[in-house]
């Protein structure tokens, strides 16, 4: 949500690049791009009306530059292993490890990988899939996949235009639902992005910001753009709430540390959608 690239990690277009082609990382959204000797001209994700280019213009870094003054922060959140970036960088989300009895899912993504974080993830068992809610978190996914031995990265095909670093480990899925393993299911809800995805397991829903956990935990939010405060149409919000209705949800776990609805998730979604539609009427 906030943009706080460190000065040391930031590089403006035009400053001398390190030797060789690099996978540049946008300082505002943390998307990682295909290799280039020079930073890209622009970041399409930030130029889209759902994001923004920072006040000081388009800036770039790389994962190795970022690693000089940032590290992975590993701790439990909502009973799951969480990994964020410390100090906070770009949108500031953390990712989560969903453990099922039949293998684990790394949910959402951060722009940094380090050994301690990889060890912590590996210690919990095999990661069989990486899944990401929407393009604002298409950051260090290829690096994480490689660090874990070439784990497939599951992205919804409706958001393929936002993949800035194509890679053979990326597997596009289509339709409204994708069964994984161990009772975990990806649900395409759309809304914030056409391919907007949540991950359901047992009584838990991991939502990124497709269903936004807000400071008042009795409600959640649904928006087209959070930083630019652009609402979704009422019919879209009604559709999203209806799509979640058949799935038993107690806990809703959002994209940032401690953004968790602990119980009555179905009721929270229902009352939030009603409030939203009332406000637009
Ligand atoms: Zn960007
Ligand atoms: Zn977003």
mmCIF file of C-alpha atoms and ligand atoms in Angstrom:
data_model
loop_
_atom_site.group_PDB
_atom_site.id
_atom_site.type_symbol
_atom_site.label_atom_id
_atom_site.label_comp_id
_atom_site.label_asym_id
_atom_site.label_seq_id
_atom_site.Cartn_x
_atom_site.Cartn_y
_atom_site.Cartn_z
ATOM 1 C CA UNK A 1 0.000 0.000 0.000
ATOM 2 C CA UNK A 2 2.790 2.429 0.861
ATOM 3 C CA UNK A 3 5.922 3.044 -1.106
ATOM 4 C CA UNK A 4 9.108 3.206 0.910
ATOM 5 C CA UNK A 5 12.079 2.181 -1.203
ATOM 6 C CA UNK A 6 15.287 2.814 0.665
ATOM 7 C CA UNK A 7 17.590 5.385 -0.850
ATOM 8 C CA UNK A 8 20.449 2.922 -1.029
ATOM 9 C CA UNK A 9 18.384 0.383 -2.906
ATOM 10 C CA UNK A 10 16.884 2.805 -5.380
ATOM 11 C CA UNK A 11 18.313 3.433 -8.803
ATOM 12 C CA UNK A 12 17.013 5.946 -11.292
ATOM 13 C CA UNK A 13 16.964 5.140 -14.956
ATOM 14 C CA UNK A 14 20.173 6.499 -16.427
ATOM 15 C CA UNK A 15 22.521 5.714 -13.555
ATOM 16 C CA UNK A 16 25.235 3.220 -14.511
ATOM 17 C CA UNK A 17 24.020 -0.379 -14.213
ATOM 18 C CA UNK A 18 26.096 -3.175 -12.754
ATOM 19 C CA UNK A 19 27.927 -5.231 -15.345
ATOM 20 C CA UNK A 20 25.790 -7.669 -17.324
ATOM 21 C CA UNK A 21 22.062 -8.104 -17.796
ATOM 22 C CA UNK A 22 19.957 -7.921 -14.652
ATOM 23 C CA UNK A 23 16.433 -8.709 -13.562
ATOM 24 C CA UNK A 24 15.351 -5.210 -12.605
ATOM 25 C CA UNK A 25 12.869 -4.715 -9.784
ATOM 26 C CA UNK A 26 10.422 -1.790 -9.723
ATOM 27 C CA UNK A 27 10.828 0.150 -6.439
ATOM 28 C CA UNK A 28 7.113 1.009 -6.218
ATOM 29 C CA UNK A 29 5.414 -2.352 -6.874
ATOM 30 C CA UNK A 30 8.438 -4.734 -6.588
ATOM 31 C CA UNK A 31 7.609 -6.501 -9.877
ATOM 32 C CA UNK A 32 10.657 -8.211 -11.296
ATOM 33 C CA UNK A 33 11.381 -7.898 -15.016
ATOM 34 C CA UNK A 34 13.062 -10.054 -17.666
ATOM 35 C CA UNK A 35 16.820 -9.552 -17.933
ATOM 36 C CA UNK A 36 18.117 -6.341 -19.423
ATOM 37 C CA UNK A 37 21.411 -4.443 -19.370
ATOM 38 C CA UNK A 38 19.449 -1.246 -18.686
ATOM 39 C CA UNK A 39 16.384 -0.802 -16.488
ATOM 40 C CA UNK A 40 13.101 -0.991 -18.463
ATOM 41 C CA UNK A 41 11.629 2.231 -19.843
ATOM 42 C CA UNK A 42 8.565 1.945 -17.631
ATOM 43 C CA UNK A 43 6.649 -0.307 -15.272
ATOM 44 C CA UNK A 44 3.265 -1.156 -16.841
ATOM 45 C CA UNK A 45 1.962 -2.387 -13.469
ATOM 46 C CA UNK A 46 2.627 0.998 -11.843
ATOM 47 C CA UNK A 47 1.360 2.967 -14.846
ATOM 48 C CA UNK A 48 -1.933 1.061 -14.644
ATOM 49 C CA UNK A 49 -4.656 3.045 -12.857
ATOM 50 C CA UNK A 50 -4.648 0.568 -9.967
ATOM 51 C CA UNK A 51 -1.090 1.544 -8.945
ATOM 52 C CA UNK A 52 1.010 4.687 -9.300
ATOM 53 C CA UNK A 53 4.486 5.841 -10.170
ATOM 54 C CA UNK A 54 6.213 7.238 -7.066
ATOM 55 C CA UNK A 55 6.622 11.001 -6.580
ATOM 56 C CA UNK A 56 10.302 10.838 -7.484
ATOM 57 C CA UNK A 57 9.534 9.056 -10.767
ATOM 58 C CA UNK A 58 10.143 5.511 -11.897
ATOM 59 C CA UNK A 59 12.975 3.916 -9.899
ATOM 60 C CA UNK A 60 14.627 0.535 -10.149
ATOM 61 C CA UNK A 61 16.695 -1.787 -8.024
ATOM 62 C CA UNK A 62 17.746 -5.441 -8.224
ATOM 63 C CA UNK A 63 17.337 -8.274 -5.775
ATOM 64 C CA UNK A 64 21.049 -8.231 -4.897
ATOM 65 C CA UNK A 65 20.988 -4.479 -4.328
ATOM 66 C CA UNK A 66 17.893 -4.860 -2.185
ATOM 67 C CA UNK A 67 19.638 -7.571 -0.153
ATOM 68 C CA UNK A 68 22.321 -5.107 0.941
ATOM 69 C CA UNK A 69 20.040 -3.341 3.394
ATOM 70 C CA UNK A 70 16.963 -5.559 3.571
ATOM 71 C CA UNK A 71 16.422 -9.074 4.861
ATOM 72 C CA UNK A 72 13.621 -11.595 4.979
ATOM 73 C CA UNK A 73 11.630 -11.457 8.190
ATOM 74 C CA UNK A 74 10.359 -14.899 9.159
ATOM 75 C CA UNK A 75 7.675 -15.310 11.813
ATOM 76 C CA UNK A 76 4.345 -16.914 12.533
ATOM 77 C CA UNK A 77 1.184 -15.060 11.562
ATOM 78 C CA UNK A 78 -2.339 -16.451 11.868
ATOM 79 C CA UNK A 79 -0.821 -19.840 12.737
ATOM 80 C CA UNK A 80 1.103 -19.925 9.446
ATOM 81 C CA UNK A 81 4.752 -19.343 8.657
ATOM 82 C CA UNK A 82 5.010 -15.822 7.224
ATOM 83 C CA UNK A 83 7.899 -14.199 5.371
ATOM 84 C CA UNK A 84 8.111 -10.463 4.763
ATOM 85 C CA UNK A 85 10.820 -7.956 3.892
ATOM 86 C CA UNK A 86 12.432 -5.910 6.669
ATOM 87 C CA UNK A 87 12.543 -2.925 6.490
ATOM 88 C CA UNK A 88 9.350 -2.759 4.466
ATOM 89 C CA UNK A 89 9.819 -2.325 0.717
ATOM 90 C CA UNK A 90 7.366 -1.259 -2.026
ATOM 91 C CA UNK A 91 3.826 -2.546 -1.251
ATOM 92 C CA UNK A 92 5.069 -4.236 1.918
ATOM 93 C CA UNK A 93 3.123 -7.501 1.788
ATOM 94 C CA UNK A 94 4.315 -10.727 3.400
ATOM 95 C CA UNK A 95 3.862 -14.203 1.977
ATOM 96 C CA UNK A 96 2.581 -17.279 3.793
ATOM 97 C CA UNK A 97 3.315 -20.976 3.801
ATOM 98 C CA UNK A 98 0.123 -23.030 3.776
ATOM 99 C CA UNK A 99 0.840 -26.513 5.094
ATOM 100 C CA UNK A 100 -1.464 -29.333 4.053
ATOM 101 C CA UNK A 101 -1.012 -33.000 4.892
ATOM 102 C CA UNK A 102 0.071 -33.606 1.288
ATOM 103 C CA UNK A 103 2.608 -30.865 0.701
ATOM 104 C CA UNK A 104 2.770 -27.104 1.081
ATOM 105 C CA UNK A 105 1.782 -24.032 -0.913
ATOM 106 C CA UNK A 106 3.803 -20.835 -0.845
ATOM 107 C CA UNK A 107 1.105 -18.176 -1.076
ATOM 108 C CA UNK A 108 1.764 -14.705 -2.525
ATOM 109 C CA UNK A 109 5.271 -13.405 -2.958
ATOM 110 C CA UNK A 110 7.953 -10.960 -1.816
ATOM 111 C CA UNK A 111 10.855 -9.412 -3.773
ATOM 112 C CA UNK A 112 13.655 -10.946 -1.692
ATOM 113 C CA UNK A 113 15.072 -14.438 -1.068
ATOM 114 C CA UNK A 114 17.638 -15.311 1.575
ATOM 115 C CA UNK A 115 19.086 -18.507 2.929
ATOM 116 C CA UNK A 116 17.518 -18.327 6.376
ATOM 117 C CA UNK A 117 14.055 -17.860 4.869
ATOM 118 C CA UNK A 118 14.521 -20.706 2.387
ATOM 119 C CA UNK A 119 15.728 -22.961 5.235
ATOM 120 C CA UNK A 120 12.681 -22.030 7.332
ATOM 121 C CA UNK A 121 10.340 -22.903 4.452
ATOM 122 C CA UNK A 122 12.150 -26.161 3.649
ATOM 123 C CA UNK A 123 12.037 -27.199 7.317
ATOM 124 C CA UNK A 124 8.222 -27.361 7.084
ATOM 125 C CA UNK A 125 8.272 -29.936 4.261
ATOM 126 C CA UNK A 126 7.983 -29.990 0.500
ATOM 127 C CA UNK A 127 6.606 -26.935 -1.290
ATOM 128 C CA UNK A 128 4.602 -28.317 -4.212
ATOM 129 C CA UNK A 129 3.257 -25.041 -5.593
ATOM 130 C CA UNK A 130 3.689 -21.297 -5.481
ATOM 131 C CA UNK A 131 0.399 -19.443 -6.022
ATOM 132 C CA UNK A 132 -0.059 -15.668 -6.196
ATOM 133 C CA UNK A 133 -3.247 -13.673 -5.697
ATOM 134 C CA UNK A 134 -2.654 -10.987 -8.354
ATOM 135 C CA UNK A 135 0.008 -9.114 -10.365
ATOM 136 C CA UNK A 136 0.956 -6.623 -7.605
ATOM 137 C CA UNK A 137 2.837 -9.544 -6.061
ATOM 138 C CA UNK A 138 4.532 -10.904 -9.176
ATOM 139 C CA UNK A 139 7.890 -10.104 -7.563
ATOM 140 C CA UNK A 140 10.532 -12.664 -6.535
ATOM 141 C CA UNK A 141 8.544 -15.669 -7.762
ATOM 142 C CA UNK A 142 11.110 -17.083 -10.186
ATOM 143 C CA UNK A 143 13.923 -16.786 -7.633
ATOM 144 C CA UNK A 144 11.807 -18.471 -4.954
ATOM 145 C CA UNK A 145 10.800 -21.238 -7.337
ATOM 146 C CA UNK A 146 14.457 -21.929 -8.129
ATOM 147 C CA UNK A 147 15.515 -21.754 -4.480
ATOM 148 C CA UNK A 148 12.963 -24.481 -3.741
ATOM 149 C CA UNK A 149 14.005 -26.720 -6.621
ATOM 150 C CA UNK A 150 11.843 -25.514 -9.531
ATOM 151 C CA UNK A 151 8.408 -25.384 -7.893
ATOM 152 C CA UNK A 152 5.595 -24.511 -10.367
ATOM 153 C CA UNK A 153 4.252 -20.959 -10.083
ATOM 154 C CA UNK A 154 0.472 -20.980 -10.569
ATOM 155 C CA UNK A 155 -0.922 -17.740 -12.016
ATOM 156 C CA UNK A 156 -4.378 -17.172 -13.462
ATOM 157 C CA UNK A 157 -4.295 -16.837 -17.234
ATOM 158 C CA UNK A 158 -6.575 -13.767 -17.148
ATOM 159 C CA UNK A 159 -3.602 -11.794 -15.749
ATOM 160 C CA UNK A 160 -0.961 -13.085 -18.151
ATOM 161 C CA UNK A 161 -0.373 -9.609 -19.647
ATOM 162 C CA UNK A 162 1.075 -8.503 -16.288
ATOM 163 C CA UNK A 163 3.824 -11.133 -16.154
ATOM 164 C CA UNK A 164 6.971 -9.054 -16.576
ATOM 165 C CA UNK A 165 9.427 -11.917 -16.173
ATOM 166 C CA UNK A 166 8.219 -14.943 -18.141
ATOM 167 C CA UNK A 167 9.712 -18.265 -17.053
ATOM 168 C CA UNK A 168 9.126 -21.973 -17.806
ATOM 169 C CA UNK A 169 8.171 -22.587 -14.161
ATOM 170 C CA UNK A 170 5.101 -20.338 -14.572
ATOM 171 C CA UNK A 171 1.969 -22.401 -15.139
ATOM 172 C CA UNK A 172 -1.169 -20.537 -16.176
ATOM 173 C CA UNK A 173 -4.468 -21.925 -14.993
ATOM 174 C CA UNK A 174 -7.911 -21.017 -16.232
ATOM 175 C CA UNK A 175 -11.515 -21.254 -15.110
ATOM 176 C CA UNK A 176 -12.958 -20.431 -11.710
ATOM 177 C CA UNK A 177 -11.351 -23.073 -9.532
ATOM 178 C CA UNK A 178 -8.187 -25.149 -9.355
ATOM 179 C CA UNK A 179 -7.924 -28.041 -6.907
ATOM 180 C CA UNK A 180 -4.379 -28.366 -5.590
ATOM 181 C CA UNK A 181 -3.648 -31.129 -3.045
ATOM 182 C CA UNK A 182 -4.356 -31.809 0.615
ATOM 183 C CA UNK A 183 -7.743 -30.059 0.332
ATOM 184 C CA UNK A 184 -6.292 -26.729 -0.869
ATOM 185 C CA UNK A 185 -8.194 -24.966 -3.658
ATOM 186 C CA UNK A 186 -7.488 -21.836 -5.677
ATOM 187 C CA UNK A 187 -10.608 -19.764 -6.373
ATOM 188 C CA UNK A 188 -10.644 -17.096 -9.002
ATOM 189 C CA UNK A 189 -12.715 -14.207 -7.657
ATOM 190 C CA UNK A 190 -11.603 -11.470 -10.061
ATOM 191 C CA UNK A 191 -12.500 -7.948 -8.882
ATOM 192 C CA UNK A 192 -9.254 -6.081 -8.163
ATOM 193 C CA UNK A 193 -7.724 -7.978 -11.134
ATOM 194 C CA UNK A 194 -9.454 -10.168 -13.717
ATOM 195 C CA UNK A 195 -7.541 -13.211 -12.476
ATOM 196 C CA UNK A 196 -7.757 -12.221 -8.790
ATOM 197 C CA UNK A 197 -7.270 -15.449 -6.819
ATOM 198 C CA UNK A 198 -7.752 -16.583 -3.215
ATOM 199 C CA UNK A 199 -6.602 -19.828 -1.591
ATOM 200 C CA UNK A 200 -9.046 -21.885 0.461
ATOM 201 C CA UNK A 201 -8.001 -24.634 2.865
ATOM 202 C CA UNK A 202 -10.034 -26.129 5.689
ATOM 203 C CA UNK A 203 -11.711 -23.094 7.327
ATOM 204 C CA UNK A 204 -9.100 -20.600 6.172
ATOM 205 C CA UNK A 205 -9.108 -18.211 3.232
ATOM 206 C CA UNK A 206 -5.868 -16.536 2.166
ATOM 207 C CA UNK A 207 -6.860 -13.483 0.165
ATOM 208 C CA UNK A 208 -3.954 -11.147 -0.617
ATOM 209 C CA UNK A 209 -5.929 -7.993 -1.352
ATOM 210 C CA UNK A 210 -8.604 -9.621 -3.497
ATOM 211 C CA UNK A 211 -10.698 -9.612 -0.323
ATOM 212 C CA UNK A 212 -8.994 -6.941 1.754
ATOM 213 C CA UNK A 213 -8.703 -7.405 5.523
ATOM 214 C CA UNK A 214 -9.103 -3.884 6.924
ATOM 215 C CA UNK A 215 -8.319 -2.497 10.401
ATOM 216 C CA UNK A 216 -11.923 -3.061 11.547
ATOM 217 C CA UNK A 217 -11.880 -6.877 11.560
ATOM 218 C CA UNK A 218 -15.679 -7.115 11.517
ATOM 219 C CA UNK A 219 -15.499 -6.182 7.844
ATOM 220 C CA UNK A 220 -13.418 -6.710 4.715
ATOM 221 C CA UNK A 221 -12.995 -4.460 1.668
ATOM 222 C CA UNK A 222 -13.365 -4.961 -2.073
ATOM 223 C CA UNK A 223 -11.777 -2.391 -4.384
ATOM 224 C CA UNK A 224 -10.586 -1.948 -7.951
ATOM 225 C CA UNK A 225 -7.665 0.126 -6.644
ATOM 226 C CA UNK A 226 -6.591 0.501 -3.023
ATOM 227 C CA UNK A 227 -3.927 3.201 -3.319
ATOM 228 C CA UNK A 228 -6.109 5.238 -5.712
ATOM 229 C CA UNK A 229 -9.404 4.465 -3.935
ATOM 230 C CA UNK A 230 -11.364 3.351 -6.993
ATOM 231 C CA UNK A 231 -14.368 1.194 -6.049
ATOM 232 C CA UNK A 232 -15.624 -1.936 -7.810
ATOM 233 C CA UNK A 233 -19.140 -1.931 -9.269
ATOM 234 C CA UNK A 234 -21.783 -3.174 -6.806
ATOM 235 C CA UNK A 235 -22.620 -6.123 -9.063
ATOM 236 C CA UNK A 236 -18.976 -7.253 -8.969
ATOM 237 C CA UNK A 237 -18.936 -7.207 -5.162
ATOM 238 C CA UNK A 238 -22.212 -9.151 -5.037
ATOM 239 C CA UNK A 239 -20.729 -11.690 -7.456
ATOM 240 C CA UNK A 240 -17.569 -12.106 -5.327
ATOM 241 C CA UNK A 241 -19.589 -12.584 -2.135
ATOM 242 C CA UNK A 242 -21.824 -15.146 -3.875
ATOM 243 C CA UNK A 243 -18.781 -17.031 -5.183
ATOM 244 C CA UNK A 244 -17.471 -17.394 -1.610
ATOM 245 C CA UNK A 245 -20.819 -18.423 -0.140
ATOM 246 C CA UNK A 246 -20.414 -22.220 -0.758
ATOM 247 C CA UNK A 247 -16.989 -22.301 0.947
ATOM 248 C CA UNK A 248 -16.832 -22.572 4.706
ATOM 249 C CA UNK A 249 -14.619 -19.748 5.935
ATOM 250 C CA UNK A 250 -13.746 -18.850 9.503
ATOM 251 C CA UNK A 251 -10.352 -17.170 9.199
ATOM 252 C CA UNK A 252 -9.564 -14.630 6.472
ATOM 253 C CA UNK A 253 -5.862 -13.844 6.173
ATOM 254 C CA UNK A 254 -4.947 -10.706 4.216
ATOM 255 C CA UNK A 255 -1.729 -9.555 2.594
ATOM 256 C CA UNK A 256 0.016 -7.796 5.498
ATOM 257 C CA UNK A 257 1.212 -8.893 8.931
ATOM 258 C CA UNK A 258 -1.644 -9.250 11.441
ATOM 259 C CA UNK A 259 -4.334 -8.525 8.855
ATOM 260 C CA UNK A 260 -6.489 -11.419 10.001
ATOM 261 C CA UNK A 261 -10.201 -11.943 10.584
ATOM 262 C CA UNK A 262 -10.179 -14.692 13.209
ATOM 263 C CA UNK A 263 -13.704 -16.097 12.882
ATOM 264 C CA UNK A 264 -17.079 -15.959 11.133
ATOM 265 C CA UNK A 265 -15.420 -15.279 7.786
ATOM 266 C CA UNK A 266 -18.545 -16.093 5.771
ATOM 267 C CA UNK A 267 -20.623 -13.692 7.840
ATOM 268 C CA UNK A 268 -17.922 -10.996 7.619
ATOM 269 C CA UNK A 269 -17.895 -11.271 3.801
ATOM 270 C CA UNK A 270 -21.688 -11.200 3.641
ATOM 271 C CA UNK A 271 -22.124 -8.137 5.851
ATOM 272 C CA UNK A 272 -19.242 -6.335 4.146
ATOM 273 C CA UNK A 273 -20.709 -6.876 0.677
ATOM 274 C CA UNK A 274 -24.115 -5.654 1.907
ATOM 275 C CA UNK A 275 -22.573 -2.527 3.426
ATOM 276 C CA UNK A 276 -20.604 -1.879 0.249
ATOM 277 C CA UNK A 277 -23.639 -2.194 -2.013
ATOM 278 C CA UNK A 278 -25.686 0.020 0.349
ATOM 279 C CA UNK A 279 -23.003 2.704 0.246
ATOM 280 C CA UNK A 280 -22.985 2.742 -3.550
ATOM 281 C CA UNK A 281 -26.787 2.788 -3.896
HETATM 282 ZN ZN1 LIG B 1 5.964 -1.119 -10.700
HETATM 283 ZN ZN1 LIG B 2 -3.170 -5.096 -5.368
#
